[in-house]
mmCIF file of C-alpha atoms in Angstrom:
data_model
loop_
_atom_site.group_PDB
_atom_site.id
_atom_site.type_symbol
_atom_site.label_atom_id
_atom_site.label_comp_id
_atom_site.label_asym_id
_atom_site.label_seq_id
_atom_site.Cartn_x
_atom_site.Cartn_y
_atom_site.Cartn_z
ATOM 1 C CA MET Q 1 206.381 24.705 61.128
ATOM 2 C CA ARG Q 2 202.983 25.463 62.523
ATOM 3 C CA ARG Q 3 202.453 24.872 66.219
ATOM 4 C CA ILE Q 4 199.060 24.667 67.821
ATOM 5 C CA ARG Q 5 199.903 27.172 70.507
ATOM 6 C CA ASP Q 6 200.976 29.709 67.901
ATOM 7 C CA CYS Q 7 198.375 29.392 65.179
ATOM 8 C CA PHE Q 8 195.060 28.057 66.389
ATOM 9 C CA THR Q 9 192.447 29.128 68.846
ATOM 10 C CA ARG Q 10 190.750 26.773 71.309
ATOM 11 C CA SER Q 11 187.101 25.873 70.952
ATOM 12 C CA ASP Q 12 184.367 23.941 72.688
ATOM 13 C CA LYS Q 13 183.790 21.532 69.819
ATOM 14 C CA ARG Q 14 182.316 18.139 70.599
ATOM 15 C CA TYR Q 15 184.728 15.295 71.095
ATOM 16 C CA GLY Q 16 183.664 13.574 67.870
ATOM 17 C CA THR Q 17 184.697 10.119 66.726
ATOM 18 C CA ASN Q 18 188.139 9.050 67.909
ATOM 19 C CA PHE Q 19 189.878 5.748 67.131
ATOM 20 C CA ILE Q 20 192.960 4.180 68.660
ATOM 21 C CA VAL Q 21 194.164 1.722 66.059
ATOM 22 C CA VAL Q 22 196.463 -1.064 67.290
ATOM 23 C CA ARG Q 23 198.737 -2.312 64.529
ATOM 24 C CA HIS Q 24 199.465 -6.042 63.903
ATOM 25 C CA SER Q 25 199.014 -7.266 67.476
ATOM 26 C CA PRO Q 26 199.237 -11.055 67.862
ATOM 27 C CA ASP Q 27 197.881 -13.253 70.627
ATOM 28 C CA TRP Q 28 201.240 -13.415 72.397
ATOM 29 C CA LEU Q 29 200.460 -16.451 74.570
ATOM 30 C CA SER Q 30 199.899 -18.618 71.490
ATOM 31 C CA PHE Q 31 202.368 -16.759 69.206
ATOM 32 C CA ASP Q 32 204.089 -18.881 66.544
ATOM 33 C CA PRO Q 33 207.537 -17.447 65.841
ATOM 34 C CA GLU Q 34 207.343 -18.658 62.266
ATOM 35 C CA THR Q 35 204.618 -16.102 61.594
ATOM 36 C CA SER Q 36 207.087 -13.292 62.296
ATOM 37 C CA ARG Q 37 208.889 -13.862 59.031
ATOM 38 C CA ALA Q 38 206.386 -11.859 56.988
ATOM 39 C CA PHE Q 39 206.364 -9.079 59.569
ATOM 40 C CA CYS Q 40 210.144 -8.791 59.515
ATOM 41 C CA ILE Q 41 210.257 -8.744 55.726
ATOM 42 C CA LYS Q 42 207.592 -6.022 55.637
ATOM 43 C CA LEU Q 43 209.692 -3.850 57.938
ATOM 44 C CA ASN Q 44 212.946 -4.588 56.084
ATOM 45 C CA LEU Q 45 214.366 -6.530 59.035
ATOM 46 C CA PRO Q 46 216.261 -9.842 58.862
ATOM 47 C CA GLU Q 47 213.653 -12.480 58.192
ATOM 48 C CA THR Q 48 214.541 -14.612 61.231
ATOM 49 C CA LEU Q 49 215.239 -11.741 63.613
ATOM 50 C CA ILE Q 50 212.389 -12.469 66.015
ATOM 51 C CA ILE Q 51 212.826 -16.257 65.732
ATOM 52 C CA ASP Q 52 216.507 -15.891 66.687
ATOM 53 C CA PHE Q 53 215.744 -13.433 69.467
ATOM 54 C CA ILE Q 54 213.118 -15.713 71.012
ATOM 55 C CA ALA Q 55 215.612 -18.590 71.077
ATOM 56 C CA VAL Q 56 218.175 -16.427 72.912
ATOM 57 C CA TRP Q 57 215.559 -15.010 75.327
ATOM 58 C CA ASP Q 58 213.912 -18.317 76.229
ATOM 59 C CA ALA Q 59 217.306 -19.930 76.894
ATOM 60 C CA GLU Q 60 218.236 -17.225 79.429
ATOM 61 C CA VAL Q 61 215.086 -15.754 81.011
ATOM 62 C CA ALA Q 62 212.660 -17.441 83.462
ATOM 63 C CA VAL Q 63 209.589 -15.728 81.963
ATOM 64 C CA ASP Q 64 209.520 -16.785 78.334
ATOM 65 C CA TYR Q 65 209.267 -14.264 75.480
ATOM 66 C CA ARG Q 66 205.563 -14.908 74.867
ATOM 67 C CA ARG Q 67 204.482 -14.303 78.447
ATOM 68 C CA PHE Q 68 206.729 -11.254 78.710
ATOM 69 C CA ARG Q 69 205.233 -9.649 75.590
ATOM 70 C CA PHE Q 70 201.720 -10.572 76.803
ATOM 71 C CA ARG Q 71 202.332 -8.735 80.094
ATOM 72 C CA ILE Q 72 203.860 -5.683 78.306
ATOM 73 C CA LYS Q 73 200.760 -5.644 76.079
ATOM 74 C CA GLU Q 74 198.416 -5.806 79.100
ATOM 75 C CA ILE Q 75 200.152 -2.826 80.717
ATOM 76 C CA ALA Q 76 199.990 -0.838 77.498
ATOM 77 C CA ARG Q 77 196.405 -1.800 76.936
ATOM 78 C CA GLN Q 78 195.384 -0.312 80.293
ATOM 79 C CA THR Q 79 196.754 3.078 79.224
ATOM 80 C CA LEU Q 80 194.685 2.819 75.985
ATOM 81 C CA VAL Q 81 191.514 1.858 77.861
ATOM 82 C CA ASN Q 82 192.057 4.922 80.088
ATOM 83 C CA VAL Q 83 192.049 7.302 77.095
ATOM 84 C CA GLU Q 84 188.916 9.407 77.235
ATOM 85 C CA HIS Q 85 186.408 9.587 74.362
ATOM 86 C CA ALA Q 86 188.122 6.816 72.306
ATOM 87 C CA ARG Q 87 187.339 3.499 70.682
ATOM 88 C CA ILE Q 88 190.124 0.889 70.368
ATOM 89 C CA ILE Q 89 190.127 -1.097 67.163
ATOM 90 C CA SER Q 90 192.590 -3.173 65.035
ATOM 91 C CA ASP Q 91 194.067 -1.979 61.805
ATOM 92 C CA ASP Q 92 191.986 -4.590 59.950
ATOM 93 C CA VAL Q 93 188.789 -3.162 61.421
ATOM 94 C CA LEU Q 94 189.874 0.359 60.374
ATOM 95 C CA ARG Q 95 190.468 -0.841 56.821
ATOM 96 C CA ALA Q 96 187.028 -2.391 56.653
ATOM 97 C CA SER Q 97 185.406 0.727 58.202
ATOM 98 C CA ALA Q 98 187.233 3.022 55.751
ATOM 99 C CA LEU Q 99 186.240 0.815 52.830
ATOM 100 C CA ALA Q 100 182.605 0.960 53.928
ATOM 101 C CA GLY Q 101 182.746 4.749 54.281
ATOM 102 C CA LYS Q 102 182.190 4.560 58.088
ATOM 103 C CA VAL Q 103 185.049 6.860 59.113
ATOM 104 C CA PRO Q 104 183.647 10.378 59.427
ATOM 105 C CA PRO Q 105 185.655 13.238 57.824
ATOM 106 C CA ASP Q 106 186.249 14.847 61.240
ATOM 107 C CA ALA Q 107 187.254 11.585 62.973
ATOM 108 C CA LEU Q 108 190.700 11.406 64.555
ATOM 109 C CA VAL Q 109 192.686 8.198 64.169
ATOM 110 C CA VAL Q 110 195.773 7.458 66.277
ATOM 111 C CA PHE Q 111 197.978 4.494 65.330
ATOM 112 C CA VAL Q 112 199.923 2.573 68.012
ATOM 113 C CA ASP Q 113 201.835 -0.659 68.510
ATOM 114 C CA ASP Q 114 200.603 -2.946 71.252
ATOM 115 C CA ASP Q 115 203.313 -1.873 73.675
ATOM 116 C CA ASP Q 116 202.784 1.877 73.257
ATOM 117 C CA TRP Q 117 201.244 4.168 75.932
ATOM 118 C CA LEU Q 118 198.923 7.128 75.436
ATOM 119 C CA ALA Q 119 197.985 9.941 77.761
ATOM 120 C CA PRO Q 120 194.367 9.616 79.005
ATOM 121 C CA HIS Q 121 193.586 13.186 77.974
ATOM 122 C CA LEU Q 122 194.982 12.773 74.442
ATOM 123 C CA PHE Q 123 191.767 13.280 72.474
ATOM 124 C CA ALA Q 124 190.285 15.723 74.926
ATOM 125 C CA ARG Q 125 193.417 17.820 74.390
ATOM 126 C CA LEU Q 126 193.359 17.507 70.577
ATOM 127 C CA ARG Q 127 189.673 18.373 70.434
ATOM 128 C CA GLU Q 128 190.269 21.588 72.333
ATOM 129 C CA PHE Q 129 191.568 23.078 69.130
ATOM 130 C CA SER Q 130 189.492 24.187 66.183
ATOM 131 C CA SER Q 131 191.902 23.063 63.473
ATOM 132 C CA VAL Q 132 190.516 19.596 62.626
ATOM 133 C CA GLY Q 133 188.559 21.017 59.708
ATOM 134 C CA ALA Q 134 190.749 24.042 59.065
ATOM 135 C CA GLY Q 135 193.178 22.932 56.398
ATOM 136 C CA VAL Q 136 195.249 20.441 58.346
ATOM 137 C CA ASP Q 137 195.233 16.671 58.151
ATOM 138 C CA GLY Q 138 195.469 15.947 61.880
ATOM 139 C CA PHE Q 139 198.101 16.417 64.568
ATOM 140 C CA ARG Q 140 201.527 15.472 65.670
ATOM 141 C CA TRP Q 141 202.948 15.848 69.226
ATOM 142 C CA GLY Q 142 205.850 14.959 71.480
ATOM 143 C CA SER Q 143 206.553 11.355 72.346
ATOM 144 C CA VAL Q 144 208.462 10.168 75.442
ATOM 145 C CA ARG Q 145 210.889 7.303 74.825
ATOM 146 C CA LEU Q 146 211.662 4.718 77.477
ATOM 147 C CA GLY Q 147 214.812 2.696 76.940
ATOM 148 C CA ARG Q 148 218.154 3.319 75.314
ATOM 149 C CA PRO Q 149 218.180 6.826 73.844
ATOM 150 C CA GLY Q 150 219.041 5.544 70.395
ATOM 151 C CA TYR Q 151 220.715 2.758 68.438
ATOM 152 C CA THR Q 152 223.820 2.710 66.205
ATOM 153 C CA LEU Q 153 225.179 0.007 63.892
ATOM 154 C CA ASP Q 154 227.590 -1.082 66.685
ATOM 155 C CA ALA Q 155 225.822 -3.702 68.770
ATOM 156 C CA ASP Q 156 228.414 -3.594 71.537
ATOM 157 C CA ALA Q 157 228.089 0.192 71.840
ATOM 158 C CA ASN Q 158 224.272 -0.206 71.948
ATOM 159 C CA PHE Q 159 224.650 -2.747 74.774
ATOM 160 C CA ALA Q 160 226.936 -0.364 76.713
ATOM 161 C CA SER Q 161 224.443 2.510 76.629
ATOM 162 C CA ARG Q 162 222.114 2.835 79.590
ATOM 163 C CA PRO Q 163 218.292 2.959 79.306
ATOM 164 C CA THR Q 164 216.724 6.275 80.287
ATOM 165 C CA VAL Q 165 213.713 8.506 79.759
ATOM 166 C CA THR Q 166 214.042 10.732 76.724
ATOM 167 C CA LEU Q 167 211.830 13.573 75.548
ATOM 168 C CA ARG Q 168 212.053 13.396 71.782
ATOM 169 C CA GLN Q 169 212.346 16.799 70.132
ATOM 170 C CA ILE Q 170 208.878 17.886 69.078
ATOM 171 C CA ASP Q 171 209.688 20.285 66.220
ATOM 172 C CA GLN Q 172 212.016 18.101 64.179
ATOM 173 C CA ARG Q 173 210.543 16.729 60.955
ATOM 174 C CA THR Q 174 209.764 13.243 62.203
ATOM 175 C CA ILE Q 175 206.525 11.338 62.580
ATOM 176 C CA TYR Q 176 207.012 9.001 65.558
ATOM 177 C CA THR Q 177 205.360 5.598 65.937
ATOM 178 C CA ASN Q 178 202.611 6.757 68.325
ATOM 179 C CA GLY Q 179 202.891 10.551 68.005
ATOM 180 C CA TYR Q 180 200.401 11.445 65.281
ATOM 181 C CA ALA Q 181 196.677 11.557 64.565
ATOM 182 C CA VAL Q 182 195.066 11.541 61.110
ATOM 183 C CA ASN Q 183 191.649 12.962 60.422
ATOM 184 C CA GLY Q 184 189.039 11.113 58.392
ATOM 185 C CA THR Q 185 189.466 13.384 55.363
ATOM 186 C CA ALA Q 186 193.179 12.675 55.065
ATOM 187 C CA LEU Q 187 192.577 8.964 55.674
ATOM 188 C CA ARG Q 188 190.078 8.868 52.796
ATOM 189 C CA ARG Q 189 192.404 10.843 50.489
ATOM 190 C CA LEU Q 190 195.636 8.920 51.172
ATOM 191 C CA GLY Q 191 194.377 5.523 52.295
ATOM 192 C CA VAL Q 192 195.023 3.535 55.466
ATOM 193 C CA ASP Q 193 198.116 1.825 54.110
ATOM 194 C CA ALA Q 194 199.804 5.176 53.422
ATOM 195 C CA LEU Q 195 199.407 6.289 57.022
ATOM 196 C CA CYS Q 196 199.158 3.200 59.320
ATOM 197 C CA GLU Q 197 202.934 2.738 59.778
ATOM 198 C CA CYS Q 198 204.869 5.683 61.008
ATOM 199 C CA PHE Q 199 207.552 5.407 58.303
ATOM 200 C CA ASP Q 200 204.876 5.535 55.579
ATOM 201 C CA ALA Q 201 203.200 8.504 57.309
ATOM 202 C CA ASN Q 202 206.608 10.151 57.475
ATOM 203 C CA ALA Q 203 207.093 9.679 53.739
ATOM 204 C CA GLN Q 204 203.718 11.332 53.123
ATOM 205 C CA TYR Q 205 204.700 14.135 55.534
ATOM 206 C CA ASP Q 206 208.037 14.713 53.790
ATOM 207 C CA ALA Q 207 206.323 14.766 50.392
ATOM 208 C CA GLY Q 208 203.850 17.392 51.593
ATOM 209 C CA ARG Q 209 200.865 15.142 51.160
ATOM 210 C CA PHE Q 210 200.164 14.767 54.941
ATOM 211 C CA ALA Q 211 200.031 18.081 56.742
ATOM 212 C CA PRO Q 212 199.426 17.697 60.503
ATOM 213 C CA ALA Q 213 199.514 20.622 62.919
ATOM 214 C CA THR Q 214 202.036 20.356 65.786
ATOM 215 C CA VAL Q 215 200.865 20.214 69.414
ATOM 216 C CA ALA Q 216 203.743 21.297 71.603
ATOM 217 C CA GLU Q 217 203.051 18.775 74.377
ATOM 218 C CA TYR Q 218 204.036 15.203 75.275
ATOM 219 C CA LEU Q 219 200.991 12.977 74.871
ATOM 220 C CA SER Q 220 202.383 9.467 74.195
ATOM 221 C CA CYS Q 221 205.167 7.162 75.156
ATOM 222 C CA ALA Q 222 207.198 4.623 73.162
ATOM 223 C CA ASN Q 223 208.270 1.753 75.451
ATOM 224 C CA LYS Q 224 211.472 0.346 74.027
ATOM 225 C CA HIS Q 225 211.430 -2.489 76.529
ATOM 226 C CA PRO Q 226 213.955 -5.366 76.615
ATOM 227 C CA ALA Q 227 211.807 -7.589 74.335
ATOM 228 C CA HIS Q 228 211.184 -4.859 71.744
ATOM 229 C CA THR Q 229 211.879 -5.855 68.159
ATOM 230 C CA MET Q 230 214.129 -2.858 67.572
ATOM 231 C CA ALA Q 231 216.115 -3.839 70.687
ATOM 232 C CA ALA Q 232 216.620 -7.244 69.140
ATOM 233 C CA ARG Q 233 217.901 -5.754 65.921
ATOM 234 C CA ALA Q 234 220.261 -3.429 67.764
ATOM 235 C CA LEU Q 235 221.632 -5.842 70.342
ATOM 236 C CA LEU Q 236 221.708 -9.401 69.031
ATOM 237 C CA GLY Q 237 224.994 -8.844 67.312
ATOM 238 C CA SER Q 238 226.704 -8.342 70.669
ATOM 239 C CA GLU Q 239 228.092 -11.500 72.268
ATOM 240 C CA GLU Q 240 228.250 -9.724 75.606
ATOM 241 C CA TYR Q 241 224.537 -8.983 75.330
ATOM 242 C CA ARG Q 242 223.748 -12.638 74.499
ATOM 243 C CA ARG Q 243 225.691 -13.766 77.558
ATOM 244 C CA GLY Q 244 224.233 -11.086 79.841
ATOM 245 C CA LEU Q 245 220.585 -10.816 78.777
ATOM 246 C CA ARG Q 246 219.219 -11.379 82.298
ATOM 247 C CA THR Q 247 221.543 -8.728 83.640
ATOM 248 C CA ASP Q 248 220.463 -6.323 80.919
ATOM 249 C CA ILE Q 249 216.749 -6.774 81.755
ATOM 250 C CA LYS Q 250 217.486 -5.921 85.383
ATOM 251 C CA ARG Q 251 219.624 -2.965 84.370
ATOM 252 C CA TRP Q 252 216.798 -1.713 82.108
ATOM 253 C CA ALA Q 253 214.311 -1.735 84.941
ATOM 254 C CA GLU Q 254 216.650 -0.177 87.513
ATOM 255 C CA SER Q 255 217.844 2.507 85.093
ATOM 256 C CA ILE Q 256 214.318 3.604 84.105
ATOM 257 C CA MET Q 257 213.077 3.646 87.664
ATOM 258 C CA ALA Q 258 216.032 5.825 88.747
ATOM 259 C CA VAL Q 259 215.473 8.585 86.238
ATOM 260 C CA PRO Q 260 213.631 11.676 87.568
ATOM 261 C CA LEU Q 261 210.582 12.457 85.447
ATOM 262 C CA PRO Q 262 211.241 15.318 83.075
ATOM 263 C CA PRO Q 263 209.040 18.358 83.953
ATOM 264 C CA ASN Q 264 207.449 18.472 80.493
ATOM 265 C CA ALA Q 265 206.263 14.882 80.837
ATOM 266 C CA ASP Q 266 205.397 14.835 84.520
ATOM 267 C CA SER Q 267 201.643 15.317 84.088
ATOM 268 C CA PHE Q 268 201.519 12.558 81.434
ATOM 269 C CA PHE Q 269 203.076 9.985 83.773
ATOM 270 C CA HIS Q 270 201.093 10.993 86.860
ATOM 271 C CA ARG Q 271 197.791 10.905 84.994
ATOM 272 C CA ASN Q 272 198.498 7.347 83.781
ATOM 273 C CA GLY Q 273 198.328 5.356 87.013
ATOM 274 C CA SER Q 274 199.288 2.079 85.374
ATOM 275 C CA VAL Q 275 202.361 3.517 83.628
ATOM 276 C CA THR Q 276 204.450 3.238 86.777
ATOM 277 C CA ALA Q 277 203.758 -0.510 86.784
ATOM 278 C CA GLY Q 278 205.405 -0.724 83.389
ATOM 279 C CA PHE Q 279 208.738 0.246 84.905
ATOM 280 C CA ALA Q 280 208.682 -2.395 87.564
ATOM 281 C CA ILE Q 281 209.808 -5.514 85.787
ATOM 282 C CA SER Q 282 209.635 -8.169 88.446
ATOM 283 C CA PRO Q 283 213.018 -9.546 89.569
ATOM 284 C CA HIS Q 284 211.871 -13.145 88.878
ATOM 285 C CA PHE Q 285 211.991 -12.302 85.174
ATOM 286 C CA CYS Q 286 215.732 -12.401 85.460
ATOM 287 C CA GLY Q 287 216.006 -15.737 87.273
ATOM 288 C CA ARG Q 288 216.664 -19.098 85.733
#
């Protein structure tokens, strides 16, 4: 596997055109749970997963699901706004721009969900290397994970595991949700729909059709917060979780705040001033 530090020289190239593309982000304050059915089907999740999760959440937690997701989105949005040399757009805008031929060949496109965090120096760092037009389709890098380190098929075991800060292994053959950038040439060749979702990008990567270079640094963060859809899928089957949702939210915040920052990710967190606020889930969220 090619790593930037091993194979490419740095250059003083201009920053170019850089897009942060936010996938399927609803207006959370007016969110209609019924609209989640199509989203769940698209991701091969149970059709009523989010509907069922909202019902459990709103019955137990003082801050309802919509307001919680809105606040999580606001925190994440601030990290995106802080990214240098970037324009934030929706996936629909990207599709229209690509169709109109308005995505330059040397553009860099990073796909995120609306609760993901990016390092402010992401594009500045990527543009330091001269490989954008040198036979690669973009970049991939390390992604920090906040939350439970992983999920199994056992909901009770998932509930028992403690949230933490995990540095996902950089060199394994996985394209993470917010850990890759696609250049305009690859986007034009493969199409937006083949690269927008990380599992589709991973399929292209495994098939050898998407060939990003690897940057051996941590430049993004996946926030697997208590209201995350994957948390719902992993935990709803546990009766203990359903009875202790408020306790679990508090445990999530306390566990994350107590973890010392890993050395490899220290600069990322300290450069993102608003990231720390994302850990501090207010105690009144847990009241009822």
